[in-house]
PDB file of C-alpha atoms in Angstrom:
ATOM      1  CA  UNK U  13     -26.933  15.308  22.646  1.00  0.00           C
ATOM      2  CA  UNK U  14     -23.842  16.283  20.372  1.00  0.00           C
ATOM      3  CA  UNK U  15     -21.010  13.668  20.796  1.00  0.00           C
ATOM      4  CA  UNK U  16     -17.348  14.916  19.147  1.00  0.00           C
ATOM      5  CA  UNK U  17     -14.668  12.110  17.862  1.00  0.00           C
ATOM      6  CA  UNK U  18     -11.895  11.654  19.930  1.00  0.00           C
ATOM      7  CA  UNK U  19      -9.645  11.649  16.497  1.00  0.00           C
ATOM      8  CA  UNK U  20     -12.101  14.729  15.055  1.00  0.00           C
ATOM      9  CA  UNK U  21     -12.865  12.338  12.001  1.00  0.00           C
ATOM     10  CA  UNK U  22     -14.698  13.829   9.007  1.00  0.00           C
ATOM     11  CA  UNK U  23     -16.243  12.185   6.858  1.00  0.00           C
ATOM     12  CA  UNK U  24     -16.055  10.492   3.293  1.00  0.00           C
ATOM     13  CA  UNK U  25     -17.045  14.306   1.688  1.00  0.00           C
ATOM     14  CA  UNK U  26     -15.399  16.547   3.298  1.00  0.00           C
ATOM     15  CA  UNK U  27     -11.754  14.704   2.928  1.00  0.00           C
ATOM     16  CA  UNK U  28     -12.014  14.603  -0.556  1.00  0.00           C
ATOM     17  CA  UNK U  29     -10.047  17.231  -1.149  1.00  0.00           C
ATOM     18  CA  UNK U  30      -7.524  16.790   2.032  1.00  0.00           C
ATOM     19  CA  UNK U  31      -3.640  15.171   1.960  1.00  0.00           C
ATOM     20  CA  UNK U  32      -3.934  12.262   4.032  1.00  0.00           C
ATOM     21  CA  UNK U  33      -1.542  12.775   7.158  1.00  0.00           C
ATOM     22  CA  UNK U  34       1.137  10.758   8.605  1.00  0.00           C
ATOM     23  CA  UNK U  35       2.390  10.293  11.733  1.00  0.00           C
ATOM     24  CA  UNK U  36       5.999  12.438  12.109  1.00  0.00           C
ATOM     25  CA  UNK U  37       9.232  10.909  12.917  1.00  0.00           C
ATOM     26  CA  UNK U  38       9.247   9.314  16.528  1.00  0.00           C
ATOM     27  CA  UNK U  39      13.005   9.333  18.522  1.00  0.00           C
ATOM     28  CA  UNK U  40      11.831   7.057  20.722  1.00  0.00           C
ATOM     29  CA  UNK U  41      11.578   4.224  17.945  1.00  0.00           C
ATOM     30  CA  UNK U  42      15.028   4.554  16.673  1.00  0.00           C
ATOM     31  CA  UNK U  43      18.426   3.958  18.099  1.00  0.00           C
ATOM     32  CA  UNK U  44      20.412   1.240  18.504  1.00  0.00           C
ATOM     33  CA  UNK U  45      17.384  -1.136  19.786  1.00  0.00           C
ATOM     34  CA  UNK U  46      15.624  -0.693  16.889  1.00  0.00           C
ATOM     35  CA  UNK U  47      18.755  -1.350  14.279  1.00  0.00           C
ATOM     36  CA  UNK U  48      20.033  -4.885  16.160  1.00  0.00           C
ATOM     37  CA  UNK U  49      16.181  -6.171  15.846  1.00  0.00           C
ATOM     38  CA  UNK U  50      16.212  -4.940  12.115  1.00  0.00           C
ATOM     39  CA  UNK U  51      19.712  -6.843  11.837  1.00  0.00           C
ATOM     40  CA  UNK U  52      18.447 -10.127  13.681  1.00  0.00           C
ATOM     41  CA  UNK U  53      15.536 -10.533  10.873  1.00  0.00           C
ATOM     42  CA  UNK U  54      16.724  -9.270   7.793  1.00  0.00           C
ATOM     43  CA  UNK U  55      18.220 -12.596   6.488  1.00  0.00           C
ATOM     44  CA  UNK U  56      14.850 -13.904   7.381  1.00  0.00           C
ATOM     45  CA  UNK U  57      13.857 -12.197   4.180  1.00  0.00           C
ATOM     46  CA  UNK U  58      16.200 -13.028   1.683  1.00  0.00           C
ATOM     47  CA  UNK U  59      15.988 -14.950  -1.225  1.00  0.00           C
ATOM     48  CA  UNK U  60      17.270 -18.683  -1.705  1.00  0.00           C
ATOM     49  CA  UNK U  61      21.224 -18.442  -2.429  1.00  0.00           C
ATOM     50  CA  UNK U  62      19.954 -21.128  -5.410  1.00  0.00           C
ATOM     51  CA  UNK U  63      17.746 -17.633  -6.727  1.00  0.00           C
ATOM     52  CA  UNK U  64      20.420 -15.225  -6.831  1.00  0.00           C
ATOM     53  CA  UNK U  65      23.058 -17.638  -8.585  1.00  0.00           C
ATOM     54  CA  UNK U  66      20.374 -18.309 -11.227  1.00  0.00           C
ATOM     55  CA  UNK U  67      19.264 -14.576 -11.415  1.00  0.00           C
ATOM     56  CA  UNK U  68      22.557 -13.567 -11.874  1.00  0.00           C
ATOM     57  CA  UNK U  69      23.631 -15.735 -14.747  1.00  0.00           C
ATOM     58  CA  UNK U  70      20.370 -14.164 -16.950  1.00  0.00           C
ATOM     59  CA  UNK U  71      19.750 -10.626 -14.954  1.00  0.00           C
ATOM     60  CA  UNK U  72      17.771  -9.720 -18.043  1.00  0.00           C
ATOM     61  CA  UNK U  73      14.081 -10.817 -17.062  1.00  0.00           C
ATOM     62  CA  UNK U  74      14.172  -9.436 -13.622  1.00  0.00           C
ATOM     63  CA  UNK U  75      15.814  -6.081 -14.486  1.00  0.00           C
ATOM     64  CA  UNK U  76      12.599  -5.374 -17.292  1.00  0.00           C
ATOM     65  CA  UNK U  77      10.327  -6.630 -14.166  1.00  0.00           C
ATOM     66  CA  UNK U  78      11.698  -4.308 -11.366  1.00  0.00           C
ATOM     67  CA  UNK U  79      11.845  -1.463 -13.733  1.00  0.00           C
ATOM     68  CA  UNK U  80       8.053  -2.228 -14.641  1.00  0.00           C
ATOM     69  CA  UNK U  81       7.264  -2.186 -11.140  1.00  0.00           C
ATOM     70  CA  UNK U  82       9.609   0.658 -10.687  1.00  0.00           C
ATOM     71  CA  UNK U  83       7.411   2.445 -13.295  1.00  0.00           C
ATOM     72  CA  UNK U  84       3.730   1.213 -11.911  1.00  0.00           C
ATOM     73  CA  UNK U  85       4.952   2.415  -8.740  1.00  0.00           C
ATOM     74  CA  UNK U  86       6.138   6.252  -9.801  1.00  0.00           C
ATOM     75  CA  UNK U  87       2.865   6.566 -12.053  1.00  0.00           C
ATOM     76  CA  UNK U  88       0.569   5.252  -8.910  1.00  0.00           C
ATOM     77  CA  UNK U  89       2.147   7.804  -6.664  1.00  0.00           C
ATOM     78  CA  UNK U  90       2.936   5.193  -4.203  1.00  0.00           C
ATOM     79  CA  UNK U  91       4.906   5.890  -0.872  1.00  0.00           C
ATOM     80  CA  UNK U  92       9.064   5.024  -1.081  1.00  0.00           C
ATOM     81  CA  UNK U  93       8.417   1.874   0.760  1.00  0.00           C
ATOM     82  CA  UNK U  94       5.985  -0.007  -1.425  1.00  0.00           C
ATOM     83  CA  UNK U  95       8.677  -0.832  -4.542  1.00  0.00           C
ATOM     84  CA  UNK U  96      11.848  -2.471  -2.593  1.00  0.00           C
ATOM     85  CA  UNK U  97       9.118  -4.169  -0.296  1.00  0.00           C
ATOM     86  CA  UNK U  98       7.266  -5.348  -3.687  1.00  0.00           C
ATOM     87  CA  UNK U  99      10.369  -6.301  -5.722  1.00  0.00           C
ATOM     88  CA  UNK U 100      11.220  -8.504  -2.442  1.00  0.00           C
ATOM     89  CA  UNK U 101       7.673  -9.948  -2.633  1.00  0.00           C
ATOM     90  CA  UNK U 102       8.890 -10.966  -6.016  1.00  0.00           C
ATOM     91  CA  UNK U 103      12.077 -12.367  -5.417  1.00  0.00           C
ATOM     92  CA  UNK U 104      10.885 -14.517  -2.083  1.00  0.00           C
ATOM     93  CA  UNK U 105       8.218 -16.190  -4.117  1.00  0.00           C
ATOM     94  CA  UNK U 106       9.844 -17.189  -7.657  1.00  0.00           C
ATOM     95  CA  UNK U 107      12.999 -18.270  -5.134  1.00  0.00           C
ATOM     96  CA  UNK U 108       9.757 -20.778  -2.951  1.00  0.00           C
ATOM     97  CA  UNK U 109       8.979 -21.922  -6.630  1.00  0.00           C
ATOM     98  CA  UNK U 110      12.354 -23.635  -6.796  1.00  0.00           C
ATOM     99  CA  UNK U 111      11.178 -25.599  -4.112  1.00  0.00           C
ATOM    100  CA  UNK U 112       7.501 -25.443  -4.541  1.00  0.00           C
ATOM    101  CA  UNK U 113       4.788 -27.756  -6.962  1.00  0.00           C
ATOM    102  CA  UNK U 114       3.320 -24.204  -8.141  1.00  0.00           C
ATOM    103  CA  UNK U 115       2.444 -23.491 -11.851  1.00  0.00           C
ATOM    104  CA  UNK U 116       3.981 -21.126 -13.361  1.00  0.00           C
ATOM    105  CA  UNK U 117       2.492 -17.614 -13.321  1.00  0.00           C
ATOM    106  CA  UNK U 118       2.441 -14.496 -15.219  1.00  0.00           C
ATOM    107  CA  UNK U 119       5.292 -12.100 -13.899  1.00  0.00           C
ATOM    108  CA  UNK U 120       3.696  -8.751 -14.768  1.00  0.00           C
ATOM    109  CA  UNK U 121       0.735 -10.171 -12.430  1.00  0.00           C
ATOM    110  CA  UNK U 122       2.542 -11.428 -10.119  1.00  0.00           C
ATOM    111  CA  UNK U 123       4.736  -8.196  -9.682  1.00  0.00           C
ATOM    112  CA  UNK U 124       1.137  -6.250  -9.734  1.00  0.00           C
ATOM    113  CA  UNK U 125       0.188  -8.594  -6.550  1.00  0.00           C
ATOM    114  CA  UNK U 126       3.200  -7.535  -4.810  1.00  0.00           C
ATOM    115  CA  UNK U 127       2.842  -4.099  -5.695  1.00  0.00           C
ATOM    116  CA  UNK U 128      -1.041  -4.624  -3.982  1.00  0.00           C
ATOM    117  CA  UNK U 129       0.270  -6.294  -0.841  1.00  0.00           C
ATOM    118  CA  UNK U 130       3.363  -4.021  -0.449  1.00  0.00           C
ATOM    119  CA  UNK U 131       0.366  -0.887  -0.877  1.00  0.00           C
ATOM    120  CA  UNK U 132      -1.738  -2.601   1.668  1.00  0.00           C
ATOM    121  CA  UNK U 133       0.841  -3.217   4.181  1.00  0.00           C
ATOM    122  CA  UNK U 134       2.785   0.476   4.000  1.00  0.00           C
ATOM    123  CA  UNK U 135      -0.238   2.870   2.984  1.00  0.00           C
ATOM    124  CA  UNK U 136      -3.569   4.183   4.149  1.00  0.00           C
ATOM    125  CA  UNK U 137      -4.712   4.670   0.810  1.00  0.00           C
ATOM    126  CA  UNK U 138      -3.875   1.963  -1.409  1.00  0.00           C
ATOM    127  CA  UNK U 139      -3.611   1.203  -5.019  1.00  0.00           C
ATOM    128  CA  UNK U 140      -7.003  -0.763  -6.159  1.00  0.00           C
ATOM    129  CA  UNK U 141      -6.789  -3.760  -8.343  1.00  0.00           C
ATOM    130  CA  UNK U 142      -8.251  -1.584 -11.247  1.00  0.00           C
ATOM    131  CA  UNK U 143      -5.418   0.567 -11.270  1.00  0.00           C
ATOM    132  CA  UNK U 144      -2.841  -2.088 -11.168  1.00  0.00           C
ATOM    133  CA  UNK U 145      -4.762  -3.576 -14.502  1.00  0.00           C
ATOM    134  CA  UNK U 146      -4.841  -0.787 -16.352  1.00  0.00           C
ATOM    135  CA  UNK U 147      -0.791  -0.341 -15.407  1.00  0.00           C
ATOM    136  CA  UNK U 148      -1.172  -3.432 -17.331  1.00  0.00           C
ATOM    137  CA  UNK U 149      -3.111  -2.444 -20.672  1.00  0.00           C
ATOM    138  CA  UNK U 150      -5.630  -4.970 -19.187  1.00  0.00           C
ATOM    139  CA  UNK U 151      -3.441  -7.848 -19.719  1.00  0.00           C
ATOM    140  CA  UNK U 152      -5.308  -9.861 -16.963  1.00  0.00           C
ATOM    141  CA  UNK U 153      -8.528  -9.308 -14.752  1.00  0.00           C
ATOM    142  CA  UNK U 154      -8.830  -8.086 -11.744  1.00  0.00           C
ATOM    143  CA  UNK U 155     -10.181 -10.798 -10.016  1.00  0.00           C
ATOM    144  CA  UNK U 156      -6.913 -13.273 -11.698  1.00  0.00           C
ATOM    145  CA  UNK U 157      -5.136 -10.296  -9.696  1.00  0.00           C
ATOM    146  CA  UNK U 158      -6.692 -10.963  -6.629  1.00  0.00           C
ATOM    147  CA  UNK U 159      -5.994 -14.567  -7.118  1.00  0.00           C
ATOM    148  CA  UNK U 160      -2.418 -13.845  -7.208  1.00  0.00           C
ATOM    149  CA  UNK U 161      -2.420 -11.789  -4.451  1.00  0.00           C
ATOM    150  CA  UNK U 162      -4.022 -15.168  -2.518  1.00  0.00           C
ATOM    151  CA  UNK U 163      -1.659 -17.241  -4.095  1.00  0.00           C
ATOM    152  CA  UNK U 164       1.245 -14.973  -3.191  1.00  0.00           C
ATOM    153  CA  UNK U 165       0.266 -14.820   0.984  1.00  0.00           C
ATOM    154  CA  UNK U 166      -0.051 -18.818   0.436  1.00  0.00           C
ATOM    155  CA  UNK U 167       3.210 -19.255  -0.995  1.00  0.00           C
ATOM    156  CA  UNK U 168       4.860 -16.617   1.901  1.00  0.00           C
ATOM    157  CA  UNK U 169       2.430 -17.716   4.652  1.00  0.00           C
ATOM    158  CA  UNK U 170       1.070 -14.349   5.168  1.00  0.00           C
ATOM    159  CA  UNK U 171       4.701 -13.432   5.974  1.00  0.00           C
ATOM    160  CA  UNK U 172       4.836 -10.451   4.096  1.00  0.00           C
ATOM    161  CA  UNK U 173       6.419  -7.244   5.829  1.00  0.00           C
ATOM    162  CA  UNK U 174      10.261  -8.049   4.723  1.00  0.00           C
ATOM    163  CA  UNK U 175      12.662  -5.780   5.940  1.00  0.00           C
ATOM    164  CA  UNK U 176      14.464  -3.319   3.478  1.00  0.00           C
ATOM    165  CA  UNK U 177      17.416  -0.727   2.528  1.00  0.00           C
ATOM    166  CA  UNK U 178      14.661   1.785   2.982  1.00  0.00           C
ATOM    167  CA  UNK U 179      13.578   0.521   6.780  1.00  0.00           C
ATOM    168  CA  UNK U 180      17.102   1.313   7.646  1.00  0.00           C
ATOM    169  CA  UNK U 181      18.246   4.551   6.114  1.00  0.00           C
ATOM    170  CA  UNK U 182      16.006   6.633   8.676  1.00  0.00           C
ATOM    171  CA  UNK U 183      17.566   5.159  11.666  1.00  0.00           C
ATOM    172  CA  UNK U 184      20.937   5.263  10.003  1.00  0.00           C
ATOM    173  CA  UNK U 185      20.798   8.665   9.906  1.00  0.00           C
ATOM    174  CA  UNK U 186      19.179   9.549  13.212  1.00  0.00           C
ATOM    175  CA  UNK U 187      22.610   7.822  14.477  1.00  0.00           C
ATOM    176  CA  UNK U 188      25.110   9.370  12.554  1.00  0.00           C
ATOM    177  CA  UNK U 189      23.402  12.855  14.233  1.00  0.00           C
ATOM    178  CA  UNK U 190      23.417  11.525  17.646  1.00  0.00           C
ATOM    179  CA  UNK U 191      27.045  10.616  17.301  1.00  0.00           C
ATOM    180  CA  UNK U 192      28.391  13.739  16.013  1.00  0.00           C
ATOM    181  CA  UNK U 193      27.374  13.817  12.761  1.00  0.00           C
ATOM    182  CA  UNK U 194      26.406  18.346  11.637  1.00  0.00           C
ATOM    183  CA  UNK U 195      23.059  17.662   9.213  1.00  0.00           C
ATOM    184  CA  UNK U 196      20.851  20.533   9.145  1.00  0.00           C
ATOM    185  CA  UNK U 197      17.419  20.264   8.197  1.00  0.00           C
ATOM    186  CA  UNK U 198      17.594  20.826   4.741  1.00  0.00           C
ATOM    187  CA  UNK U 199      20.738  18.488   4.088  1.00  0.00           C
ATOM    188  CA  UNK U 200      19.515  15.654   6.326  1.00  0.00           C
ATOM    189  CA  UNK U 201      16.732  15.925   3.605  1.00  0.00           C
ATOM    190  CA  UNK U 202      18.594  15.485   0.808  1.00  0.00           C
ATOM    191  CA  UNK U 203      20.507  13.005   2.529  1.00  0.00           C
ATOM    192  CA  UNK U 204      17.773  10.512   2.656  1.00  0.00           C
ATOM    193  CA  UNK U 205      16.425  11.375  -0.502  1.00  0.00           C
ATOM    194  CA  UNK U 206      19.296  10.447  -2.114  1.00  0.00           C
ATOM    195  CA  UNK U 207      20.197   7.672  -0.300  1.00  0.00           C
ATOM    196  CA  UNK U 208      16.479   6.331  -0.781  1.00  0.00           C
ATOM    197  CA  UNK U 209      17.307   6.649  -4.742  1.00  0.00           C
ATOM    198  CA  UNK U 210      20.298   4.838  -4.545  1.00  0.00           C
ATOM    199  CA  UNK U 211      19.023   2.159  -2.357  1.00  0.00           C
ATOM    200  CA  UNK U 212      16.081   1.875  -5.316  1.00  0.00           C
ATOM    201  CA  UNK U 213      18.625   1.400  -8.102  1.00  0.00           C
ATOM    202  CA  UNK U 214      20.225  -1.273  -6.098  1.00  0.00           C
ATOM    203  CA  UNK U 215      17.023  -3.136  -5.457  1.00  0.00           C
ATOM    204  CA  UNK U 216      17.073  -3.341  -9.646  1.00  0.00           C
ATOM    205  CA  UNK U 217      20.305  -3.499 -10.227  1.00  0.00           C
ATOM    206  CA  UNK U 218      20.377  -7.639  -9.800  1.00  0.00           C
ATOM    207  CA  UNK U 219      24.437  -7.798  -9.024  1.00  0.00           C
ATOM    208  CA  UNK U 220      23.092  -6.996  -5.090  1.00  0.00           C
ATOM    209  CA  UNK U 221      20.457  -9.095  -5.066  1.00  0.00           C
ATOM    210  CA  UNK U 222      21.029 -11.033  -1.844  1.00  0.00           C
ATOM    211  CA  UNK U 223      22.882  -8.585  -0.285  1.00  0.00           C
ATOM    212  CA  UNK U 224      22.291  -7.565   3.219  1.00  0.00           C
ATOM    213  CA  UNK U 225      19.431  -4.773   3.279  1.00  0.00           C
ATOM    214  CA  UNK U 226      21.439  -3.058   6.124  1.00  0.00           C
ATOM    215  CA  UNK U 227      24.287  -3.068   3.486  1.00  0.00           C
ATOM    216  CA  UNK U 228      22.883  -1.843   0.386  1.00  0.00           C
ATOM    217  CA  UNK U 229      21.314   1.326   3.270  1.00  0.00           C
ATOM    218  CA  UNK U 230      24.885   1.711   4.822  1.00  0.00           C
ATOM    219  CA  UNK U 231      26.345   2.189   1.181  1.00  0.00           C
ATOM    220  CA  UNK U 232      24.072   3.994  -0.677  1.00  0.00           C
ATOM    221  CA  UNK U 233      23.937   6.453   2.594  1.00  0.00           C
ATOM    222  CA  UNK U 234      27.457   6.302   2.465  1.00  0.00           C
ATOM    223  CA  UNK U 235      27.220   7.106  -1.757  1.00  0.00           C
ATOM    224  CA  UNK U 236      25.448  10.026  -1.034  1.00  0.00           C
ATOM    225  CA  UNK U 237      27.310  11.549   1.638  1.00  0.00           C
ATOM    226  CA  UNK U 238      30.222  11.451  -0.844  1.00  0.00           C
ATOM    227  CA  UNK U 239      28.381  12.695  -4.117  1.00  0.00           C
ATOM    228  CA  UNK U 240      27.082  15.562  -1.929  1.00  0.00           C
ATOM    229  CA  UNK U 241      30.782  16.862  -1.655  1.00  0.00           C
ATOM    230  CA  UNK U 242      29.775  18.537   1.700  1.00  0.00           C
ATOM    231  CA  UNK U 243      31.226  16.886   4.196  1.00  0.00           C
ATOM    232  CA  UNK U 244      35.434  16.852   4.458  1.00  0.00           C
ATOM    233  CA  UNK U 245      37.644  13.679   3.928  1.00  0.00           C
ATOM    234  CA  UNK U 246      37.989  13.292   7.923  1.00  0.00           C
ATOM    235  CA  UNK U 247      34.475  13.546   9.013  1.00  0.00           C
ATOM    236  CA  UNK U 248      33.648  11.095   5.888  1.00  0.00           C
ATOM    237  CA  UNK U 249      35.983   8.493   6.929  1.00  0.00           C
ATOM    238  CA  UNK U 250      34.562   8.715  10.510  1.00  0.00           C
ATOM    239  CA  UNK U 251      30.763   8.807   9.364  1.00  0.00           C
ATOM    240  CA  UNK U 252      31.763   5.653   6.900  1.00  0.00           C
ATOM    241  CA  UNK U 253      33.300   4.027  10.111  1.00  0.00           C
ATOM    242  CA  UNK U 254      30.087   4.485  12.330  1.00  0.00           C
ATOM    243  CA  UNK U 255      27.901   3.019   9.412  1.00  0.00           C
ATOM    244  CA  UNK U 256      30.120   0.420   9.080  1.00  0.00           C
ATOM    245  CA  UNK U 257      29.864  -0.600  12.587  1.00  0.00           C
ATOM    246  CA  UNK U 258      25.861   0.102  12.978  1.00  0.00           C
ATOM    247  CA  UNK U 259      25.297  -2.726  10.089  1.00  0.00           C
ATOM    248  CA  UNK U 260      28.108  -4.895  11.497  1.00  0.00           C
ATOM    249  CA  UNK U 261      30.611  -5.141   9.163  1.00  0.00           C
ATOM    250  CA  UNK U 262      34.060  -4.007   8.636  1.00  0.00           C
ATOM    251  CA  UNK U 263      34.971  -0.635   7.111  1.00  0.00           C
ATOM    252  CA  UNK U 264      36.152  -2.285   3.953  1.00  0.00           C
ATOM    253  CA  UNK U 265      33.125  -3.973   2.797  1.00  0.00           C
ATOM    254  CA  UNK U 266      31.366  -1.256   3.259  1.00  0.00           C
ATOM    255  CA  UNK U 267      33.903   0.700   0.885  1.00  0.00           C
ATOM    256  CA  UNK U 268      33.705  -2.025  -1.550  1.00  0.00           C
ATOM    257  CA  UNK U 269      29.625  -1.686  -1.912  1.00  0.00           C
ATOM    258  CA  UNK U 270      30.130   1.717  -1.754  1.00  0.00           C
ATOM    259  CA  UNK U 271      32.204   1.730  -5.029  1.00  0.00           C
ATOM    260  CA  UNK U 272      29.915  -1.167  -6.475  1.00  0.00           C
ATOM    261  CA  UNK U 273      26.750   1.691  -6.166  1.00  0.00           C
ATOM    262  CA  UNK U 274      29.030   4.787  -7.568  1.00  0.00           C
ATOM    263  CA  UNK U 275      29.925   2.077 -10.544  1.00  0.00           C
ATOM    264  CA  UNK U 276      26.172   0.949 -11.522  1.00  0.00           C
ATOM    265  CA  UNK U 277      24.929   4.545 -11.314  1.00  0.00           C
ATOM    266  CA  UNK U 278      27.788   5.708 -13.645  1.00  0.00           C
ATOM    267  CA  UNK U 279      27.245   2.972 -16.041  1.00  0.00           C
ATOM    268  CA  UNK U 280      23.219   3.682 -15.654  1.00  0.00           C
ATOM    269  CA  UNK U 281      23.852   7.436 -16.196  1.00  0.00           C
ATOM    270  CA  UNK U 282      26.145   6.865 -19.133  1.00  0.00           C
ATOM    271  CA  UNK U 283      23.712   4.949 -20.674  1.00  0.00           C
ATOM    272  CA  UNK U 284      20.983   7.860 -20.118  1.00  0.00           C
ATOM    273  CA  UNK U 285      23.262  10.588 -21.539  1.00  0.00           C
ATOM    274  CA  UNK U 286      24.262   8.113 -24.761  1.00  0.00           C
ATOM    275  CA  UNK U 287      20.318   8.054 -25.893  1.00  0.00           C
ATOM    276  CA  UNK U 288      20.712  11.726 -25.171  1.00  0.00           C
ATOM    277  CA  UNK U 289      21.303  14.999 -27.899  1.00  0.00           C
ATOM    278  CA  UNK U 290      24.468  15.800 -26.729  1.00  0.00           C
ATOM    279  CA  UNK U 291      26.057  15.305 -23.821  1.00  0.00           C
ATOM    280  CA  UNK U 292      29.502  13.105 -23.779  1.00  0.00           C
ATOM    281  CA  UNK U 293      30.060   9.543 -22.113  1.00  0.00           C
ATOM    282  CA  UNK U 294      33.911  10.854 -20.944  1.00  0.00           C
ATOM    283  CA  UNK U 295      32.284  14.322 -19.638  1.00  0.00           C
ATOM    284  CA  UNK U 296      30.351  11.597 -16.927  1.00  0.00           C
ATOM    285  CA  UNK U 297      33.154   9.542 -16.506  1.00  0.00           C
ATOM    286  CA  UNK U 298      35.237  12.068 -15.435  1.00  0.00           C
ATOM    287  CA  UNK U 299      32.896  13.341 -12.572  1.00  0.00           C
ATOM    288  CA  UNK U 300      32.408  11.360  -9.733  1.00  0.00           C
ATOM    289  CA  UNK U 301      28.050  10.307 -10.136  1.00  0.00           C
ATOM    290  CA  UNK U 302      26.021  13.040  -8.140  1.00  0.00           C
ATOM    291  CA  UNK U 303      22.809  11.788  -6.862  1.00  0.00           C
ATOM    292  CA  UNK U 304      19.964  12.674  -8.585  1.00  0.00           C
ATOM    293  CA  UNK U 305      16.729  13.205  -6.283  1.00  0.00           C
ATOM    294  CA  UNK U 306      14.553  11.903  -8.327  1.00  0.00           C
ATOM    295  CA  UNK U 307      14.418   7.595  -9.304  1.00  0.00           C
ATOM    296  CA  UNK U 308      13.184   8.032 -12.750  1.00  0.00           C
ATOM    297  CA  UNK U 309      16.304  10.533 -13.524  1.00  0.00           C
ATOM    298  CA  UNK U 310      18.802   7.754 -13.477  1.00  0.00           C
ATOM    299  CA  UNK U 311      17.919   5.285 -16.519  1.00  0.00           C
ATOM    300  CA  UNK U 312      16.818   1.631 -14.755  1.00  0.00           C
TER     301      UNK U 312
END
């Protein structure tokens, strides 16, 4: 007697050569509900205000890790999610080793653990402990990798799914539609493309380290409605007011951030087009910074 799957699986062979699906975008799990939860918990997950003052004074370390992680991340192929949620890994443990008896560790392991739990907890296929070493030019084993990934869930107490820009900007965006805001399919797209870019280069960029995850979403979605340069003045100021009020904060900090992103991706793509052939650091400052769609076209 023949018995048929209820989910039609194949098996091992014939899926080689398939895209792995995901689910598509449910309504019913956005909306206001969704954001105030997201809100209640995200300071849950930020680092020790001891970290970010320390961080801040020497930004150097961190900035070569995130962009290493940044890197490991773009080469693996790995889903948007799995670098802000690893470089948040990162920050929540070295800011429990302030407070912690642990020995020091090696940072491009421990940012290769994060990377493994961040793939484990966001993706159906994730990146093996193999990969991650070679990412590494075999600068430690794989089994001193999974020994950081144990020390790691030790240190967080298996606490591990932070929240992040990136868990907003969807439902960001499904609001801004349902209160007025004209997106068609291909800009709402770009949109959160863009935005999802920005959001990255803030997660880097160490000056917003501890900032609200809500924040850094509202403002880089906020960025990228501007850079567009679809959308009149009007309709801007009332989309900037609705994010404003959907991460609960007033218009003006929102504005502020907003202007902090714009300035760190001009200086970032000034710096790109200065190792460049030809073009002109006033030619970018002239412009306001467009977008780009891509994370490794703005220099990290």
């Amino acid at each position: 007697m023949s018995v048929s799957l209820w989910c039609e699986e194949v098996d091992e062979e014939q899926n080689q050569n398939q895209t792995a699906l995901r689910a598509g975008w449910d309504p019913s799990v956005s909306g206001c509900r969704v954001i105030q939860r997201l809100l209640h918990v995200e300071e849950r997950y930020s680092p020790s205000v001891l970290y970010v003052s320390l961080i801040q004074q020497e930004p150097g370390r961190r900035e070569e890790l995130t962009k290493w992680t940044l890197q490991v991340c773009c080469d693996c192929g790995c889903d948007e999610a799995v670098f802000p949620l690893a470089v948040s890994l990162v920050d929540r443990f070295l800011s429990a080793l302030l407070t912690l008896p642990v020995s020091p560790v090696s940072p491009v392991c421990l940012a290769a653990g994060c990377i493994l739990i961040a793939s484990k907890l966001t993706e159906c296929e994730t990146v093996t402990a193999e990969l991650l070493c070679a990412a590494a030019e075999h600068d430690f084993l794989p089994s001193s990798l999974r020994d950081m990934e144990r020390l790691i869930l030790a240190t967080l107490r298996w606490d591990t799914a932070a929240v992040t820009p990136q868990d907003f900007l969807p439902h960001f965006l499904a609001s801004l539609e349902e209160r007025g805001g004209t997106f068609g399919t291909e800009l709402l797209s770009t949109l959160r493309r863009h935005s999802d870019t920005l959001a990255s280069m803030c997660v880097c960029d160490s000056q917003f380290l501890g900032t609200p995850p809500s924040l850094v979403a509202a403002a880089s979605l906020n960025c990228a409605l501007r850079g567009l340069g679809r959308t009149c003045h009007t309709e801007l100021v009332f989309l900037g007011e609705i994010l404003a009020a959907l991460c609960q904060t007033d218009v003006a900090v929102l504005q502020c951030c907003s202007e902090m992103i714009e300035g760190a991706l001009r200086q970032r793509l000034r710096s790109g087009l200065q190792r460049g052939p030809s073009e002109k650091g006033e030619e970018v400052e002239s412009e306001r910074p467009g977008t780009p769609t891509d994370m490794r076209d703005i220099d990290f």
